XYZ file of C-alpha atoms in Angstrom:
626
model
C 0.000 0.000 0.000
C 2.882 2.386 0.802
C 4.442 1.603 -2.583
C 1.172 2.383 -4.386
C 0.832 5.673 -2.513
C 4.346 6.651 -3.566
C 3.578 5.967 -7.228
C 0.284 7.794 -6.868
C 2.174 10.811 -5.514
C 4.600 10.823 -8.445
C 1.775 10.388 -10.955
C -0.034 13.342 -9.361
C 3.069 15.519 -9.716
C 3.501 14.439 -13.358
C -0.150 15.134 -14.114
C 0.116 18.583 -12.495
C 3.193 19.474 -14.561
C 1.551 18.237 -17.768
C -1.636 20.218 -17.174
C 0.369 23.330 -16.301
C 2.336 23.011 -19.534
C -0.858 22.638 -21.557
C -2.449 25.674 -19.915
C 0.726 27.690 -20.462
C 0.844 26.719 -24.138
C -2.756 27.668 -24.838
C -2.451 30.780 -22.710
C 0.534 31.930 -24.774
C -1.286 31.121 -27.999
C -4.279 33.162 -26.849
C -1.992 36.001 -25.797
C -0.327 36.031 -29.230
C -3.719 36.147 -30.926
C -4.985 38.937 -28.674
C -1.764 40.909 -29.159
C -1.974 40.581 -32.922
C -5.610 41.619 -33.183
C -5.722 44.331 -30.504
C -5.137 48.036 -30.994
C -1.504 49.080 -31.299
C -2.028 52.638 -30.021
C -1.176 52.779 -26.298
C 2.516 53.673 -26.024
C 2.577 54.014 -29.815
C 0.007 56.824 -29.928
C 0.979 60.303 -31.065
C 1.820 62.760 -28.261
C 2.728 66.440 -28.395
C 6.525 66.535 -28.399
C 6.646 70.201 -27.367
C 5.920 69.368 -23.743
C 9.063 67.250 -23.376
C 12.772 67.276 -24.189
C 13.660 67.075 -27.862
C 16.425 67.715 -30.381
C 15.781 69.612 -33.607
C 17.257 68.656 -36.959
C 16.918 71.374 -39.592
C 17.637 70.177 -43.128
C 18.998 72.840 -45.441
C 19.833 72.040 -49.059
C 22.868 69.766 -48.853
C 23.473 69.667 -45.104
C 21.696 69.984 -41.746
C 21.893 71.738 -38.400
C 21.350 69.938 -35.092
C 20.280 71.671 -31.889
C 20.355 69.402 -28.883
C 21.925 66.079 -28.010
C 21.997 62.641 -29.599
C 22.531 63.500 -33.272
C 25.464 64.509 -35.469
C 25.868 65.716 -39.057
C 28.409 64.539 -41.606
C 27.745 66.197 -44.946
C 24.231 65.201 -45.924
C 24.001 62.335 -43.420
C 22.407 62.903 -40.013
C 23.119 60.100 -37.526
C 21.005 59.644 -34.393
C 23.000 57.760 -31.765
C 20.766 57.637 -28.693
C 17.143 57.267 -27.665
C 15.013 60.383 -27.544
C 12.762 62.658 -29.594
C 14.076 64.307 -32.760
C 12.070 66.895 -34.657
C 13.035 67.016 -38.335
C 12.122 69.849 -40.695
C 13.332 71.368 -43.958
C 14.636 69.673 -47.092
C 17.840 68.084 -48.310
C 18.643 67.244 -51.926
C 20.981 64.310 -51.296
C 21.015 63.068 -47.755
C 19.717 60.562 -45.249
C 18.607 60.142 -41.663
C 20.346 57.190 -39.985
C 19.362 55.768 -36.598
C 22.225 53.877 -34.955
C 21.385 53.992 -31.276
C 23.627 52.460 -28.645
C 20.737 52.267 -26.166
C 17.630 50.084 -26.104
C 15.160 52.928 -25.742
C 12.810 54.417 -28.318
C 13.986 56.763 -31.029
C 11.149 59.047 -32.101
C 11.499 61.059 -35.306
C 8.881 63.769 -35.758
C 8.609 64.687 -39.441
C 7.550 68.306 -39.267
C 7.450 69.326 -42.919
C 10.377 67.279 -44.199
C 11.693 66.473 -47.659
C 14.592 64.041 -48.023
C 15.984 62.830 -51.342
C 18.894 60.412 -51.578
C 20.915 59.490 -54.647
C 22.644 56.499 -53.059
C 20.734 55.024 -50.104
C 17.590 55.004 -47.958
C 16.432 58.493 -46.944
C 15.539 57.006 -43.532
C 17.586 54.026 -42.290
C 16.976 52.526 -38.843
C 20.101 50.460 -38.355
C 19.851 49.920 -34.624
C 17.221 50.942 -32.069
C 15.109 49.417 -29.337
C 12.129 50.769 -31.277
C 11.757 53.522 -33.847
C 8.713 55.787 -34.143
C 8.083 58.077 -37.088
C 5.519 60.719 -36.146
C 3.772 62.591 -38.943
C 3.162 66.016 -37.471
C -0.507 66.998 -37.938
C -1.033 69.457 -40.773
C 2.319 68.739 -42.459
C 3.331 67.015 -45.686
C 6.561 65.033 -45.711
C 8.270 63.602 -48.788
C 10.892 60.854 -49.057
C 12.447 59.769 -52.360
C 15.255 57.355 -53.148
C 17.238 56.604 -56.304
C 16.865 53.684 -58.686
C 20.319 52.435 -57.630
C 21.827 52.002 -54.147
C 25.278 51.891 -52.601
C 24.586 49.388 -49.815
C 26.294 50.140 -46.503
C 25.641 46.497 -45.569
C 26.955 44.898 -48.735
C 26.676 41.337 -47.432
C 22.895 41.641 -46.994
C 22.376 44.211 -49.752
C 20.852 46.611 -47.225
C 19.250 49.037 -46.841
C 17.024 48.475 -49.859
C 13.927 50.628 -49.306
C 13.123 54.316 -49.027
C 12.314 53.800 -45.350
C 14.248 50.797 -44.042
C 14.278 49.508 -40.460
C 16.021 46.528 -38.899
C 13.997 46.930 -35.699
C 10.371 47.560 -34.727
C 9.002 50.536 -36.643
C 5.879 52.526 -35.730
C 4.094 55.308 -37.606
C 1.725 57.710 -35.848
C 0.388 61.232 -36.269
C -2.204 62.542 -38.716
C 0.185 64.252 -41.108
C 0.908 63.187 -44.680
C 3.823 61.049 -45.846
C 4.707 60.718 -49.515
C 7.144 57.906 -50.224
C 8.650 57.005 -53.590
C 10.651 53.787 -53.863
C 12.446 53.950 -57.192
C 14.792 51.053 -56.453
C 12.354 48.602 -54.887
C 10.239 48.774 -51.736
C 8.891 52.033 -50.340
C 8.582 51.119 -46.622
C 10.285 48.008 -45.268
C 10.730 46.698 -41.734
C 12.619 43.563 -40.722
C 10.738 43.214 -37.430
C 7.230 44.487 -36.552
C 5.840 47.307 -38.689
C 2.929 49.132 -37.065
C 0.849 52.033 -38.365
C -1.515 53.814 -35.992
C -2.744 56.552 -38.338
C -1.663 59.043 -40.986
C -2.071 59.730 -44.683
C 0.274 57.740 -46.917
C 0.899 58.294 -50.623
C 3.189 55.483 -51.740
C 4.731 54.685 -55.118
C 7.095 51.706 -55.328
C 8.938 49.845 -58.042
C 8.380 46.709 -55.974
C 6.422 46.425 -52.699
C 4.579 49.255 -50.965
C 4.536 48.434 -47.223
C 6.467 45.407 -45.954
C 6.924 44.104 -42.424
C 8.565 40.859 -41.458
C 7.213 39.454 -38.195
C 4.005 41.504 -38.214
C 2.438 44.208 -40.322
C -0.466 45.823 -38.488
C -2.454 48.908 -39.461
C -5.155 50.352 -37.219
C -6.145 53.359 -39.311
C -5.120 55.978 -41.818
C -5.556 56.748 -45.493
C -3.409 54.873 -47.992
C -2.826 55.308 -51.705
C -0.409 52.620 -52.854
C 0.876 52.082 -56.382
C 3.308 49.178 -56.413
C 4.960 47.122 -59.108
C 5.000 44.222 -56.659
C 2.748 43.668 -53.631
C 0.827 46.410 -51.867
C 1.027 45.391 -48.186
C 2.754 42.286 -46.868
C 4.542 40.402 -44.072
C 7.399 38.074 -44.976
C 8.555 35.897 -42.048
C 8.235 32.340 -43.355
C 10.519 30.629 -40.826
C 8.466 31.136 -37.636
C 4.872 29.886 -37.673
C 3.874 32.430 -35.002
C 4.956 35.351 -37.178
C 4.487 36.650 -40.713
C 0.964 37.984 -40.058
C -0.883 40.978 -41.481
C -3.631 42.620 -39.403
C -5.753 45.442 -40.806
C -8.141 46.881 -38.236
C -9.217 49.988 -40.120
C -8.283 52.662 -42.603
C -9.078 53.622 -46.174
C -7.016 51.952 -48.885
C -6.631 52.445 -52.614
C -4.138 49.831 -53.772
C -2.996 49.243 -57.354
C -0.372 46.538 -57.791
C 1.537 44.506 -60.314
C 1.298 41.498 -57.994
C -0.781 40.787 -54.848
C -2.766 43.461 -53.053
C -2.274 42.270 -49.455
C -0.195 39.204 -48.616
C 0.548 37.361 -45.352
C 2.584 34.262 -44.632
C 0.511 33.051 -41.659
C -2.652 34.952 -40.697
C -4.290 37.722 -42.685
C -6.898 39.334 -40.432
C -9.175 42.175 -41.501
C -11.367 43.722 -38.825
C -12.543 46.805 -40.680
C -11.653 49.483 -43.184
C -12.464 50.397 -46.772
C -10.460 48.724 -49.533
C -10.285 49.390 -53.255
C -7.758 46.960 -54.715
C -6.759 46.355 -58.338
C -4.143 43.712 -59.136
C -2.386 42.831 -62.372
C -4.477 45.228 -64.410
C -7.734 43.798 -63.053
C -10.035 40.933 -63.997
C -10.192 42.085 -67.613
C -6.503 41.204 -67.884
C -6.948 37.567 -66.817
C -5.642 34.768 -68.975
C -7.994 32.474 -70.861
C -8.713 29.263 -69.010
C -8.701 25.924 -70.830
C -11.119 23.389 -69.352
C -9.170 20.136 -69.168
C -12.059 18.395 -67.391
C -14.383 18.183 -70.412
C -17.133 15.580 -70.216
C -17.294 12.821 -72.808
C -19.149 13.848 -75.913
C -19.193 17.537 -75.047
C -17.661 19.881 -77.576
C -15.854 22.871 -76.156
C -13.697 25.486 -77.821
C -11.178 27.494 -75.857
C -8.225 29.708 -76.653
C -5.137 30.559 -74.652
C -3.627 34.023 -74.706
C -0.430 33.480 -72.704
C 0.791 30.394 -70.865
C 4.091 31.845 -69.660
C 2.743 34.108 -66.911
C 3.224 32.405 -63.541
C 2.846 35.474 -61.326
C 0.416 35.944 -58.461
C -2.163 38.726 -58.665
C -4.494 38.049 -55.756
C -6.438 40.656 -53.809
C -6.142 39.309 -50.243
C -3.776 36.358 -49.923
C -2.292 34.208 -47.176
C -0.189 31.089 -47.134
C -2.018 30.338 -43.880
C -5.516 31.592 -43.131
C -7.619 34.620 -44.019
C -10.124 35.966 -41.474
C -12.516 38.784 -42.368
C -14.612 40.257 -39.573
C -15.655 43.485 -41.239
C -14.774 46.100 -43.801
C -15.898 47.204 -47.241
C -14.071 45.752 -50.231
C -14.050 46.615 -53.932
C -11.679 44.151 -55.577
C -10.759 43.897 -59.266
C -8.145 41.176 -59.560
C -6.377 39.329 -62.332
C -6.172 36.305 -60.011
C -8.260 35.166 -56.997
C -9.933 37.981 -55.090
C -9.467 36.167 -51.739
C -7.024 33.281 -51.446
C -5.669 31.104 -48.626
C -3.535 27.997 -48.766
C -5.314 26.934 -45.583
C -8.678 28.340 -44.426
C -10.846 31.388 -45.010
C -13.447 32.530 -42.467
C -15.793 35.436 -43.192
C -17.788 36.770 -40.248
C -18.897 40.088 -41.697
C -18.138 42.914 -44.069
C -19.223 43.866 -47.568
C -17.253 42.352 -50.430
C -17.674 43.152 -54.118
C -15.217 41.364 -56.374
C -14.505 40.932 -60.068
C -11.936 38.158 -60.403
C -10.002 36.752 -63.319
C -9.896 33.426 -61.495
C -11.705 32.367 -58.309
C -13.762 34.824 -56.345
C -12.860 33.199 -53.013
C -10.484 30.223 -52.820
C -9.324 28.279 -49.746
C -7.339 25.084 -50.112
C -8.873 23.386 -47.067
C -11.979 25.094 -45.636
C -14.119 28.095 -46.541
C -16.619 29.214 -43.888
C -19.051 32.104 -44.361
C -20.953 33.025 -41.212
C -22.155 36.499 -42.141
C -21.523 39.437 -44.428
C -22.520 40.572 -47.893
C -20.587 38.988 -50.755
C -21.129 39.973 -54.372
C -18.847 38.259 -56.868
C -19.704 39.978 -60.128
C -17.203 38.081 -62.272
C -15.121 34.948 -61.746
C -13.984 31.715 -63.302
C -15.221 29.840 -60.242
C -17.035 31.766 -57.527
C -16.338 29.942 -54.250
C -13.846 27.088 -54.122
C -12.475 24.915 -51.328
C -12.133 21.310 -50.212
C -14.983 21.995 -47.778
C -17.432 24.895 -47.901
C -19.825 25.916 -45.117
C -22.361 28.722 -45.505
C -24.076 29.559 -42.220
C -25.303 33.066 -42.945
C -24.889 36.216 -44.948
C -26.020 37.360 -48.366
C -24.015 35.827 -51.202
C -24.278 36.462 -54.919
C -21.966 34.640 -57.316
C -21.469 35.036 -61.058
C -19.068 32.477 -62.556
C -18.132 31.479 -66.073
C -17.520 27.931 -64.813
C -18.641 26.493 -61.448
C -20.464 28.749 -59.032
C -19.464 26.858 -55.880
C -16.823 24.176 -56.379
C -16.086 21.792 -53.515
C -13.035 19.717 -54.324
C -9.764 18.921 -52.573
C -6.319 20.027 -53.619
C -3.756 22.789 -53.726
C -4.585 25.999 -55.522
C -1.139 27.525 -55.127
C 0.808 26.054 -58.021
C 0.813 27.439 -61.536
C 0.391 24.526 -63.915
C -2.772 25.778 -65.563
C -3.195 28.636 -67.953
C -4.639 31.042 -65.410
C -1.770 32.824 -63.624
C -1.280 31.438 -60.146
C -4.487 29.453 -60.532
C -2.900 26.215 -59.543
C -3.869 22.625 -60.061
C -6.812 22.347 -57.679
C -6.871 18.568 -57.922
C -10.249 17.043 -57.272
C -9.076 14.611 -54.621
C -8.746 14.567 -50.853
C -10.814 16.015 -48.031
C -14.453 15.326 -47.336
C -15.504 17.635 -50.190
C -18.677 18.590 -48.348
C -20.842 21.593 -49.129
C -22.874 22.517 -46.047
C -25.532 25.238 -46.105
C -27.315 26.022 -42.847
C -28.385 29.630 -43.372
C -28.051 32.812 -45.370
C -29.197 33.640 -48.882
C -27.020 32.330 -51.695
C -27.636 33.155 -55.356
C -25.541 31.554 -58.085
C -25.354 32.292 -61.808
C -22.942 29.794 -63.341
C -21.851 28.971 -66.861
C -20.653 25.575 -65.637
C -21.985 23.615 -62.681
C -23.934 25.709 -60.196
C -23.231 23.756 -57.007
C -20.441 21.236 -57.647
C -19.302 18.861 -54.892
C -16.875 16.000 -55.383
C -18.378 14.649 -52.183
C -21.819 15.485 -50.838
C -24.138 18.429 -50.265
C -26.083 18.968 -47.024
C -28.656 21.769 -46.861
C -30.565 22.336 -43.629
C -31.426 26.033 -43.811
C -31.166 29.256 -45.726
C -32.228 30.069 -49.272
C -30.121 28.773 -52.164
C -31.017 29.801 -55.714
C -29.060 28.543 -58.703
C -29.255 29.552 -62.340
C -27.013 26.976 -63.929
C -25.656 26.232 -67.385
C -27.431 26.393 -70.710
C -25.205 23.704 -72.260
C -25.856 20.022 -71.610
C -22.309 19.302 -70.454
C -22.893 20.781 -67.007
C -25.637 20.892 -64.412
C -27.094 23.369 -61.972
C -26.508 20.709 -59.311
C -23.554 18.297 -59.499
C -22.504 15.930 -56.727
C -20.781 12.557 -56.416
C -22.174 11.430 -53.059
C -25.552 12.614 -51.814
C -27.477 15.861 -51.767
C -29.764 15.902 -48.750
C -32.108 18.832 -48.221
C -33.519 18.701 -44.700
C -34.416 22.363 -44.300
C -34.361 25.669 -46.084
C -35.020 26.324 -49.763
C -33.114 25.008 -52.768
C -34.020 25.889 -56.348
C -31.826 24.877 -59.273
C -32.544 25.736 -62.907
C -30.500 24.915 -65.981
C -29.987 22.481 -68.808
C -31.323 18.942 -68.566
C -28.468 16.938 -70.098
C -26.532 16.501 -66.851
C -29.261 17.597 -64.439
C -29.176 16.264 -60.894
C -31.676 16.782 -58.091
C -31.677 16.219 -54.310
C -31.167 12.603 -53.317
C -32.917 10.125 -51.028
C -32.530 11.209 -47.438
C -33.978 14.617 -48.167
C -36.943 15.531 -45.981
C -37.988 18.758 -47.695
C -40.550 18.300 -50.460
C -38.861 18.343 -53.867
C -40.185 18.647 -57.404
C -37.798 17.780 -60.247
C -39.315 19.120 -63.471
C -37.882 18.465 -66.930
C -39.405 20.287 -69.910
C -39.497 18.806 -73.393
C -38.180 22.063 -74.844
C -35.969 24.852 -73.595
C -37.779 27.608 -71.742
C -36.771 31.198 -72.386
C -34.887 33.232 -69.815
C -37.302 35.091 -67.561
C -40.001 32.409 -67.735
C -41.599 32.213 -64.298
C -42.299 28.735 -62.866
C -44.988 28.474 -60.190
C -46.305 25.711 -57.971
C -49.733 26.221 -56.385
C -51.872 23.804 -54.411
C -55.146 22.394 -55.739
C -57.104 25.306 -54.257
C -55.003 27.815 -56.176
C -52.911 29.005 -53.230
C -49.441 29.870 -54.456
C -46.648 27.918 -52.791
C -43.595 29.157 -54.655
C -42.591 31.027 -57.806
C -39.142 31.275 -59.347
C -37.938 33.144 -62.418
C -34.645 31.867 -63.883
C -32.448 34.539 -65.448
C -31.278 32.211 -68.231
C -32.791 29.670 -70.597
C -33.518 26.338 -68.897
C -35.066 22.938 -69.513
C -34.842 21.463 -66.005
C -35.727 22.942 -62.646
C -35.554 21.483 -59.151
C -37.695 23.070 -56.442
C -37.256 22.093 -52.785
C -39.340 24.087 -50.300
C -40.750 23.106 -46.876
C -44.343 23.944 -47.896
C -44.451 21.073 -50.407
C -46.123 18.297 -48.406
C -46.064 14.610 -49.254
C -49.538 13.538 -50.417
C -50.495 17.057 -51.445
C -52.024 17.910 -54.828
C -50.354 20.664 -56.842
C -50.274 22.431 -60.184
C -47.049 23.488 -61.891
C -47.508 26.478 -64.195
C -45.243 28.686 -66.265
C -45.426 32.333 -67.265
C -47.613 34.898 -65.552
C -46.571 36.901 -62.512
C -46.456 36.666 -58.739
C -47.204 39.784 -56.707
C -45.717 38.454 -53.471
C -42.648 39.695 -51.634
C -39.535 38.570 -53.477
C -36.121 37.359 -52.404
C -34.298 37.914 -55.652
C -36.142 35.821 -58.231
C -37.953 33.801 -55.536
C -41.468 34.446 -54.216
C -42.953 32.239 -51.501
C -46.644 32.302 -50.608
C -47.412 35.162 -52.970
C -50.300 35.933 -55.301
C -49.826 34.167 -58.642
C -51.844 34.915 -61.791
C -51.773 34.944 -65.569
C -49.774 31.802 -66.189
C -50.353 28.580 -68.103
C -50.869 25.302 -66.251
C -48.317 22.728 -67.396
C -48.991 19.680 -65.231
C -51.091 18.649 -62.212
C -49.563 16.137 -59.835
C -49.576 14.560 -56.422
C -46.365 14.735 -54.411
C -46.394 10.991 -53.842
C -43.050 10.998 -52.043
C -40.628 13.603 -50.757
C -38.968 13.601 -54.177
C -41.225 13.642 -57.226
C -40.048 13.825 -60.830
C -42.211 15.530 -63.472
C -42.498 16.264 -67.145
C -45.409 17.723 -69.099
C -47.165 14.325 -69.060
C -47.054 13.844 -65.316
C -44.890 12.135 -62.693
C -41.694 10.412 -63.838
C -38.689 8.742 -62.314
C -36.003 11.150 -61.182
C -32.817 10.464 -63.087
C -29.595 12.224 -62.280
C -26.935 13.221 -64.743
C -28.328 11.745 -67.957
C -31.123 14.059 -69.065
C -33.726 13.552 -66.353
C -37.419 13.076 -66.822
C -37.413 9.734 -68.602
C -40.774 8.031 -68.050
C -41.267 4.610 -66.617
C -38.035 4.481 -64.647
C -35.727 4.667 -67.652
C -32.163 5.813 -67.153
C -29.867 5.517 -64.171
C -30.942 6.105 -60.612
C -30.046 8.867 -58.194
C -26.409 7.927 -58.038
C -25.884 8.661 -61.702
C -22.738 10.097 -63.192
C -21.301 13.058 -61.366
C -20.777 14.790 -64.664
C -17.357 16.054 -63.808
């Protein structure tokens, strides 16, 4: 018994140490997350320097005058050697401000109407400091310009290499204006944390606009960025806890030759207004060749340029993208939003015209809320797993509206630049819709899942393809509708409808001839009470209608044409006042899923031109049509 007590004591100590380590780990992880997403003001906020001790640096043509301690002048170079506040004014035609502090304190540079041009190096170079703060004095305009060629003082590392270059933490505050021109490469570059509290920034760069390494965080300000490379980025790819970009607010107009905003780990947007154009915009996208053509389907495509392997995404992360708010106007040659891991959208208003995918996540895309309007895309939403729990979503796609397939979208083997080979393997490939309103207008498949589709809430409206090589609904596993509304309209050649296991009443109607775009389809009960009306925006020959008010055993009439005076959700009216149409077929919903054509009930067939009478054709598990 004594021996057992001793072991019990040791096991208790071991368990205590293990639990403490676990709590410490998760506590640190939470602290890192809170630090990254919280406001950076605090000690970084602008304060009036006049109330304290400061040194003045007056720039004058080709030299400068220093009054106070901590700075010295050598020709056109002003070197700050200790912590403190330095107020800089005037202009210099060929000079630089170098921070090389022997102490660990903060060096604060107040730009108080400053113009610095350098023919050989960075106009502002923070070589060594505990932390550097650049304050933009309210009401002033400050201009920094470098040359197209540098003489690097650190030849081994080819540094400095930006108009503003810092090896240590760099903070910007103050409501003044800063104009930065990076003729050689980057405009603003930090090799540690780069934090912006506020200010007005007018940035032109041959390469990147604003670059931090461990963290780039902006809480507010007004930004106009024209960059040959990326607009805003973080670059640390060796530490998984770093390399993040956090944008909590501000107004941004970003025009780039590459990506708009790029992070290595987390890209978090909490608010702000963003107008981003990449690679010349969506009109400049390369032609996509569909290598997944279905047997017997003729398709003509043309390629404009297969040599472009650049990346031109709007918001991009090698890790995850999280959007909690903000207003976005994106016009991108490549994906509008892209993550090699996950994307989570909890709010905001997004309008995007994309030359490739509207929103692409390699592993998981989750939309909980927000307004998303993808006005142009190759594929609208794409991920190995997609969950829509809320929000208002409108997707226009030349190919698939929502594509759920596994793979890596980061390589460049296809014709679209940076599009990647999103291989249709791996993952659960599940499309889950539990809420929200989703409207899809697709030239290819409307909802396309390599796995299954589960709909338990929300309103989902799909105007699918007009060609018979695609379908408004396309799945390989099952499509179970247990709640909400699903309406799919499109061609009949590859048409699929909800599968067994669905509990919401479903009508699968196939017409003998193509119906014109704008032809309303209505279902009313035998007494004439309207149940549902839908008006497809494109020509169609098959339509699937799943709504909770369709009851098994009920008698109904399907009509076309006419009008419905009820309250509309897009092209959908439920429980309205229908009149003026032509009755097509009367039927009894004999089971949860009932197939129809003009002659009456038929067997539902998926993927092979549904509506064949007498049970002809394959059953519900027909070809996926991919």
